[in-house]
Coordinates of C-alpha atoms and ligand atoms in Angstrom, one line a residue:
M29 CA 0.0 0.0 0.0
T30 CA 1.4 3.4 -0.8
A31 CA 1.7 6.2 1.8
E32 CA -0.7 9.1 1.9
P33 CA 0.3 12.3 0.1
V34 CA 2.6 14.7 1.9
F35 CA 0.7 17.6 3.5
V36 CA 1.8 21.2 4.0
A37 CA 4.2 21.4 6.9
S38 CA 3.2 24.8 8.0
T39 CA -0.3 23.7 8.8
I40 CA 1.0 21.8 11.9
P41 CA 1.0 23.9 15.0
T42 CA 3.9 23.1 17.3
G43 CA 2.8 25.1 20.3
P44 CA 4.8 27.5 22.3
S45 CA 8.1 25.5 22.0
T46 CA 11.3 27.5 21.7
L47 CA 13.5 24.5 20.9
P48 CA 16.6 25.4 19.0
V49 CA 17.3 23.9 15.6
M50 CA 20.6 22.1 15.5
P51 CA 23.1 24.0 13.3
D52 CA 24.0 22.2 10.0
D53 CA 27.6 21.7 10.9
Q54 CA 26.6 20.0 14.2
Q55 CA 24.1 17.8 12.3
A56 CA 26.8 16.9 9.8
G57 CA 28.9 15.6 12.7
L58 CA 26.2 13.3 14.2
D59 CA 26.5 9.6 14.3
P60 CA 24.6 8.3 11.2
Y61 CA 22.1 6.5 13.3
M62 CA 21.4 9.6 15.4
A63 CA 20.9 11.6 12.3
Q64 CA 18.2 9.2 11.0
I65 CA 14.9 10.8 11.6
V66 CA 12.6 7.8 10.9
T67 CA 13.9 4.4 11.8
N68 CA 12.3 0.9 11.9
R69 CA 12.6 -0.3 15.5
K70 CA 11.2 -3.5 16.9
S71 CA 8.3 -1.9 18.6
G72 CA 7.4 0.4 15.7
L73 CA 8.4 2.9 13.1
S74 CA 10.1 5.5 15.1
L75 CA 10.1 9.3 14.7
N76 CA 13.1 11.1 16.2
H77 CA 13.6 14.6 14.9
I78 CA 14.4 16.0 18.3
I79 CA 17.6 14.8 20.1
G80 CA 19.1 15.8 23.4
C81 CA 18.0 15.0 27.0
P82 CA 18.9 16.4 30.4
L83 CA 17.7 13.4 32.4
D84 CA 21.1 11.8 32.6
C85 CA 20.1 8.1 33.0
G86 CA 23.4 6.3 33.4
Y87 CA 22.4 3.4 31.1
C88 CA 21.1 5.7 28.3
V89 CA 21.5 4.3 24.8
R90 CA 22.8 7.7 23.6
H91 CA 26.1 6.6 25.1
F92 CA 26.4 4.2 22.1
W93 CA 26.1 7.0 19.5
G94 CA 28.3 9.7 21.2
N95 CA 25.3 11.9 22.0
F96 CA 25.0 11.6 25.8
E97 CA 26.6 15.0 26.5
Q98 CA 23.9 16.8 24.5
K99 CA 21.6 17.9 27.3
T100 CA 19.4 20.4 25.5
P101 CA 16.9 19.0 23.1
Q102 CA 17.3 20.3 19.6
L103 CA 15.2 19.9 16.4
L104 CA 16.8 18.3 13.4
V105 CA 14.0 19.5 11.2
P106 CA 10.7 21.3 11.8
T107 CA 7.9 19.1 13.2
G108 CA 5.8 19.4 10.1
E109 CA 8.6 18.2 7.9
A110 CA 9.2 15.3 10.3
V111 CA 5.6 14.1 10.1
A112 CA 5.7 14.3 6.4
M113 CA 8.8 12.1 6.5
L114 CA 7.0 9.6 8.8
V115 CA 3.9 9.2 6.7
G116 CA 5.9 9.2 3.5
H117 CA 8.3 6.5 4.7
E118 CA 8.3 3.2 2.7
A119 CA 7.3 1.2 5.8
F120 CA 4.4 3.4 6.9
R121 CA 0.9 2.1 6.3
P122 CA -2.1 4.1 7.5
H123 CA -4.0 2.4 10.3
A124 CA -1.5 -0.5 10.5
T125 CA 2.1 0.4 11.2
P126 CA 2.9 0.8 14.9
I127 CA 4.6 4.2 15.6
Q128 CA 6.8 5.4 18.3
L129 CA 7.5 9.0 19.1
F130 CA 10.9 10.3 20.5
N131 CA 12.0 7.0 21.9
K132 CA 15.7 7.1 20.8
A133 CA 17.2 10.4 21.9
T134 CA 15.0 12.4 24.2
D135 CA 12.0 12.2 26.4
P136 CA 8.7 13.1 24.7
M137 CA 7.3 14.8 27.8
L138 CA 10.2 17.2 28.5
P139 CA 8.8 20.7 28.5
G140 CA 10.3 21.8 25.2
V141 CA 9.6 18.5 23.5
K142 CA 6.0 18.0 24.7
P143 CA 4.4 20.5 22.3
H144 CA 6.0 18.6 19.4
T145 CA 4.7 15.3 20.7
F146 CA 1.2 16.6 20.8
A147 CA 1.6 18.3 17.4
V148 CA 2.5 15.0 15.8
L149 CA -0.3 13.2 17.6
N150 CA -2.9 15.8 16.7
E151 CA -1.8 15.8 13.0
L152 CA -2.0 12.0 12.7
D153 CA -5.4 12.1 14.4
R154 CA -6.6 14.9 12.2
R155 CA -5.8 12.7 9.2
G156 CA -7.9 9.9 10.8
M157 CA -5.0 7.5 11.3
T158 CA -5.8 4.7 13.7
N159 CA -2.2 3.5 14.1
L160 CA -1.0 2.4 17.5
V161 CA 1.3 5.0 18.9
L162 CA 3.8 4.4 21.7
I163 CA 5.0 7.1 24.0
I164 CA 7.7 6.1 26.4
T165 CA 8.4 8.6 29.2
R166 CA 9.5 8.9 32.8
F167 CA 8.7 12.6 33.1
H168 CA 5.8 14.8 34.1
I169 CA 2.3 14.0 32.9
T170 CA -0.4 16.4 34.0
E171 CA -4.2 16.2 34.0
Q172 CA -4.2 18.6 31.1
D173 CA -1.9 16.3 29.2
M174 CA -4.3 13.4 29.8
A175 CA -7.2 15.5 28.7
A176 CA -5.4 16.3 25.4
L177 CA -4.6 12.6 24.9
E178 CA -8.2 11.6 25.7
A179 CA -9.4 14.1 23.2
L180 CA -7.8 12.2 20.3
Q181 CA -10.3 10.3 18.3
H182 CA -8.4 8.0 16.0
V183 CA -4.8 7.2 17.0
R184 CA -4.5 4.5 19.6
V185 CA -2.0 5.8 22.2
S186 CA -0.1 3.8 24.8
L187 CA 1.8 5.7 27.5
L188 CA 4.7 3.6 28.8
F189 CA 6.2 4.8 32.0
T190 CA 9.8 3.6 32.5
Y191 CA 9.9 2.7 36.2
S192 CA 12.0 -0.1 37.8
G193 CA 12.4 0.9 41.4
I194 CA 16.0 1.9 40.9
A195 CA 16.9 4.2 43.8
D196 CA 20.5 5.0 43.0
A197 CA 20.7 8.5 41.6
R198 CA 24.0 7.7 39.9
V199 CA 22.1 5.2 37.7
E200 CA 19.0 7.3 37.3
P201 CA 19.0 10.9 38.7
I202 CA 15.2 11.1 38.4
A203 CA 15.0 8.3 41.0
K204 CA 15.5 11.0 43.7
S205 CA 12.1 12.4 43.0
R206 CA 8.5 11.0 42.8
T207 CA 8.1 12.4 39.3
T208 CA 7.4 9.1 37.5
L209 CA 5.3 7.7 40.3
K210 CA 3.1 10.8 40.3
S211 CA 2.8 10.7 36.5
I212 CA 1.7 7.1 36.7
E213 CA -1.0 7.9 39.2
T214 CA -2.2 10.9 37.2
A215 CA -2.3 9.0 33.9
A216 CA -4.1 6.0 35.4
A217 CA -6.7 8.2 37.1
H218 CA -7.5 10.2 34.0
R219 CA -7.4 7.7 31.2
D220 CA -10.1 6.0 29.2
R221 CA -9.1 5.4 25.6
T222 CA -5.4 6.0 26.4
K223 CA -3.6 2.9 27.7
V224 CA -1.1 3.1 30.5
I225 CA 1.7 0.6 30.9
L226 CA 4.4 0.3 33.5
Y227 CA 7.6 -0.3 31.6
W228 CA 9.6 -2.3 34.2
R229 CA 13.1 -1.7 32.9
P230 CA 16.0 -2.0 33.2
I231 CA 16.0 -4.9 35.6
V232 CA 19.6 -5.5 36.6
P233 CA 21.1 -7.9 39.1
G234 CA 22.2 -6.0 42.2
W235 CA 20.4 -2.8 41.2
N236 CA 16.7 -3.6 41.6
D237 CA 16.1 -7.4 41.7
D238 CA 15.8 -7.7 45.4
P239 CA 12.3 -8.9 46.6
A240 CA 11.3 -5.7 48.3
T241 CA 12.1 -3.5 45.2
M242 CA 10.3 -5.9 42.9
A243 CA 7.3 -6.0 45.2
G244 CA 7.4 -2.2 45.3
V245 CA 7.2 -2.0 41.5
L246 CA 4.4 -4.5 41.3
D247 CA 2.5 -2.5 44.0
V248 CA 2.7 0.6 41.9
A249 CA 1.1 -1.1 38.9
D250 CA -1.4 -2.8 41.0
A251 CA -2.5 0.3 43.0
A252 CA -2.9 2.3 39.8
G253 CA -4.8 -0.6 38.1
L254 CA -2.6 -0.2 35.0
D255 CA -3.4 -1.9 31.7
A256 CA -0.2 -4.0 31.6
L257 CA 3.4 -4.5 32.9
V258 CA 6.2 -5.1 30.5
F259 CA 9.6 -6.1 31.8
T260 CA 13.1 -6.3 30.3
G261 CA 16.8 -6.0 31.0
Y262 CA 19.4 -3.5 30.0
Y263 CA 21.8 -3.0 27.1
H264 CA 25.2 -4.1 28.4
K265 CA 27.6 -2.3 26.2
Q266 CA 31.0 -0.9 26.7
E267 CA 30.1 2.7 26.5
N268 CA 27.4 2.8 29.2
A269 CA 29.2 0.3 31.4
A270 CA 32.3 2.5 31.4
F271 CA 30.2 5.5 32.3
L272 CA 28.4 3.7 35.2
R273 CA 31.7 2.2 36.5
A274 CA 33.4 5.6 36.4
A275 CA 30.5 6.8 38.6
G276 CA 31.3 4.0 41.1
V277 CA 28.3 1.9 40.1
E278 CA 28.7 -1.9 40.2
V279 CA 27.8 -3.2 36.8
P280 CA 27.2 -7.0 36.4
Y281 CA 27.9 -9.2 33.4
G282 CA 31.7 -8.4 33.3
E283 CA 33.1 -7.7 29.9
D284 CA 30.5 -9.8 28.1
Y285 CA 29.1 -7.0 25.9
Q286 CA 26.1 -7.9 23.8
R287 CA 23.9 -6.4 21.0
R288 CA 20.7 -7.6 22.6
K289 CA 19.3 -6.7 26.1
M290 CA 20.6 -8.8 29.0
L291 CA 18.1 -10.8 31.0
P292 CA 19.4 -14.1 32.1
A293 CA 17.0 -17.0 32.6
E294 CA 17.2 -16.9 36.3
L295 CA 16.3 -13.2 36.4
D296 CA 13.4 -13.9 34.0
A297 CA 12.2 -16.6 36.4
K298 CA 12.6 -14.3 39.4
V299 CA 10.5 -11.5 37.9
V300 CA 7.7 -13.9 36.9
Q301 CA 7.7 -15.5 40.3
A302 CA 7.6 -12.0 42.0
W303 CA 4.6 -11.1 39.8
R304 CA 2.8 -14.4 40.6
D305 CA 3.5 -13.9 44.3
S306 CA 2.1 -10.4 44.2
G307 CA -1.3 -11.6 43.2
T308 CA -1.8 -8.5 41.0
A309 CA -4.4 -8.6 38.3
V310 CA -2.2 -6.5 36.0
P311 CA -0.9 -8.8 33.3
L312 CA 2.8 -9.2 32.7
F313 CA 4.5 -9.4 29.3
R314 CA 8.1 -10.1 28.2
K315 CA 7.7 -8.1 25.0
T316 CA 6.7 -4.5 24.5
S317 CA 4.5 -5.2 21.5
C318 CA 2.7 -7.9 23.5
G319 CA 1.8 -5.4 26.3
I320 CA 0.7 -2.8 23.7
A321 CA -1.4 -5.4 21.8
Y322 CA -3.1 -6.7 24.9
A323 CA -3.9 -3.2 26.2
H324 CA -5.6 -2.4 22.9
Q325 CA -7.1 -5.9 22.5
V326 CA -5.4 -6.7 19.2
P327 CA -3.0 -9.6 18.3
D328 CA 0.7 -9.0 18.7
Y329 CA 2.0 -7.1 15.7
N330 CA 5.4 -8.7 16.0
G331 CA 4.0 -12.2 15.8
H332 CA 5.6 -13.5 19.0
W333 CA 3.0 -16.3 19.0
G334 CA 5.6 -18.0 16.8
V335 CA 7.8 -18.2 19.9
P336 CA 5.3 -20.0 22.1
E337 CA 7.5 -20.1 25.3
L338 CA 7.0 -16.3 25.5
C339 CA 3.3 -16.8 26.0
D340 CA 3.0 -18.8 29.2
I341 CA 2.3 -15.7 31.3
C342 CA -0.2 -14.1 28.9
P343 CA -4.0 -13.9 29.6
A344 CA -6.0 -16.7 27.9
A345 CA -8.1 -14.3 25.9
Q346 CA -5.0 -12.6 24.4
R347 CA -3.5 -16.0 23.6
R348 CA -6.7 -16.9 21.6
R349 CA -6.4 -13.5 19.8
C350 CA -2.8 -14.1 18.8
A351 CA -3.4 -17.8 17.9
A352 CA -6.3 -16.8 15.6
D353 CA -4.3 -14.2 13.9
H354 CA -1.0 -16.1 13.4
R355 CA -0.2 -17.7 10.1
S356 CA 3.1 -18.2 8.2
P357 CA 3.3 -16.1 5.0
T358 CA 3.5 -18.0 1.8
E359 CA 6.6 -17.6 -0.3
D360 CA 4.6 -15.4 -2.7
E361 CA 3.4 -13.2 0.1
F362 CA 6.9 -12.8 1.4
R363 CA 8.2 -11.8 -2.0
Q364 CA 5.3 -9.4 -2.3
A365 CA 6.2 -7.8 1.0
L366 CA 9.8 -7.4 -0.2
A367 CA 8.6 -5.8 -3.4
D368 CA 6.2 -3.5 -1.5
L369 CA 9.0 -2.2 0.6
D370 CA 11.4 -2.0 -2.3
Y371 CA 13.8 -4.5 -0.7
A372 CA 16.1 -6.7 -2.9
A373 CA 14.0 -9.3 -4.7
D374 CA 16.9 -11.8 -4.3
T375 CA 16.9 -11.6 -0.5
P376 CA 17.4 -15.2 0.7
F377 CA 14.6 -16.4 3.0
L378 CA 13.4 -19.6 4.5
I379 CA 9.9 -20.0 6.0
E380 CA 10.2 -22.1 9.1
D381 CA 7.8 -23.0 11.9
G382 CA 6.8 -19.7 13.6
H383 CA 9.4 -17.5 11.9
V384 CA 11.1 -16.6 8.6
L385 CA 14.9 -16.9 8.5
T386 CA 16.7 -14.3 6.3
H387 CA 20.2 -13.3 5.8
A388 CA 21.9 -9.9 5.5
L389 CA 18.7 -7.9 5.3
G390 CA 19.6 -5.7 8.3
E391 CA 17.7 -5.1 11.5
Q392 CA 15.5 -2.3 10.2
R393 CA 14.3 -4.1 7.2
R394 CA 13.5 -7.2 9.2
Y395 CA 11.4 -5.1 11.6
A396 CA 9.5 -3.5 8.7
L397 CA 8.7 -7.0 7.3
Q398 CA 7.8 -8.2 10.8
H399 CA 5.2 -5.5 11.3
R400 CA 3.8 -5.9 7.8
L401 CA 3.4 -9.7 8.1
R402 CA 2.8 -9.8 11.9
H403 CA 5.3 -12.6 11.9
Q404 CA 8.8 -13.1 13.3
I405 CA 11.6 -12.4 10.8
W406 CA 15.0 -13.5 12.0
E407 CA 18.6 -13.2 10.8
V408 CA 20.3 -16.6 10.6
D409 CA 23.5 -15.2 12.1
H410 CA 21.7 -13.9 15.2
P411 CA 20.3 -17.2 16.5
H412 CA 17.3 -17.2 18.8
V413 CA 17.7 -19.7 21.6
H414 CA 14.8 -21.5 23.1
A415 CA 13.5 -19.5 26.2
A416 CA 16.0 -16.7 25.6
H417 CA 13.2 -14.7 24.1
G418 CA 15.4 -12.9 21.6
R419 CA 17.6 -11.5 24.4
A420 CA 21.4 -11.6 24.8
L421 CA 22.5 -15.2 25.1
Q422 CA 24.3 -14.9 28.4
G423 CA 22.8 -17.6 30.7
Y424 CA 21.3 -19.4 27.7
E425 CA 22.9 -22.0 25.4
L426 CA 22.2 -23.2 21.9
S427 CA 21.4 -26.9 22.1
R428 CA 23.1 -29.4 19.8
E429 CA 19.9 -29.7 17.9
E430 CA 19.7 -25.9 17.5
H431 CA 23.3 -25.8 16.2
R432 CA 22.5 -28.5 13.7
R433 CA 19.3 -26.7 12.5
L434 CA 21.1 -23.4 12.1
S435 CA 23.9 -24.8 10.1
Q436 CA 21.4 -26.5 7.8
A437 CA 19.4 -23.3 7.5
R438 CA 22.6 -21.4 6.6
E439 CA 23.2 -23.9 3.8
R440 CA 19.7 -23.7 2.5
L441 CA 19.8 -19.9 2.6
A442 CA 23.1 -20.0 0.7
E443 CA 21.5 -22.3 -1.9
H444 CA 18.6 -20.0 -2.2
A445 CA 20.9 -17.0 -2.8
R446 CA 22.9 -19.1 -5.4
F447 CA 19.6 -20.1 -7.1
D448 CA 18.3 -16.6 -7.3
D449 CA 21.6 -15.4 -8.7
D450 CA 21.3 -17.8 -11.7
Ligands
SF4_501 S1 -0.2 -14.6 23.3 FE1 2.0 -14.5 23.1 S2 2.4 -13.3 21.3 FE2 0.3 -12.9 22.0 S3 0.5 -11.1 23.3 FE3 0.5 -12.9 24.5 S4 2.7 -13.3 24.9 FE4 2.5 -11.9 23.1

């Protein structure tokens, strides 16, 4: 399906914001990933035309791209232009593609950023888009903000509050205040069509995995009667580990740096047990898209039903929804999706049980295909291990059978590529 026509940027009000525009020479020096305004990420097509954040979370992903020292949010392009880039993106489909706002390099509820967050939401809504929209924050949400969110008629918004009970201000300076807790209470009390989710992350051994801290987080979700809890670990990479260690924080996992988030099996089990022991009625999810999908009563748009060991904690009604929706694409459908997205027609792929294996497509293209097909799309060189749930493999091991299957799959993908070359 083609994207809707680009609209006139100047029709989008951006409120009273006085955010500076980043000078061209500074933009030219940005890491290429930071400079990308629209990116495909696992939880949705992500709009990030404002970068910079003063919240100073020690584990911030901006460490990886050399942007952590930029404390003042700056615009890369005007908001109208950014929205045009979003709806004109090859992966954007009205009413279908999940969207995320400002989840890479700033907080969407910072005072200077907030008018832009609402400007984007209002414009998508004005155009009648019913896409799911994720807003991840740990900052202030007021009753007025909730009234503005509730006034939207089409876009389906989820507010995810990052809160994990971390009390160490060296790790998370905002932990000194009750800001996030107050926002959760306000959002929960003034919501109807807006869904409110506690984003329990990062969970890190020694930081916040003791029984009292875990029970405290679960109490917050329970007392507010939130729509869902989603838990995950943290990115253990050299850059943020070095920052935290220099601040005197004990960082686990040694020098075993990984591209995926860390959440070893025993920590997963501990979280699930704490949730069960709490007796809360707020459902718990391992994947962000699962929490969003449940909150809006739709099947998971990442097709995690194809990884059944993820679903043991999911409510029965949601499992039925995902099961009814889940189906492997045919080879023709997969090729059609590649063509629709303008991806190489000779991309090797192998349709397996619950997922499609590919090679050398790149993470962003795999996510776009995944959202389009509501099916797991994997890279053969980044193996998924049973029960690791797509996380870093520390604490998990590939079985002999998994090794055997992967090497067979590599051979078949190579055959496929050779065949397509002919
Ligand atoms: S049934 Fe499985 S895939 Fe669907 S939302 Fe629940 S955990 Fe996710």
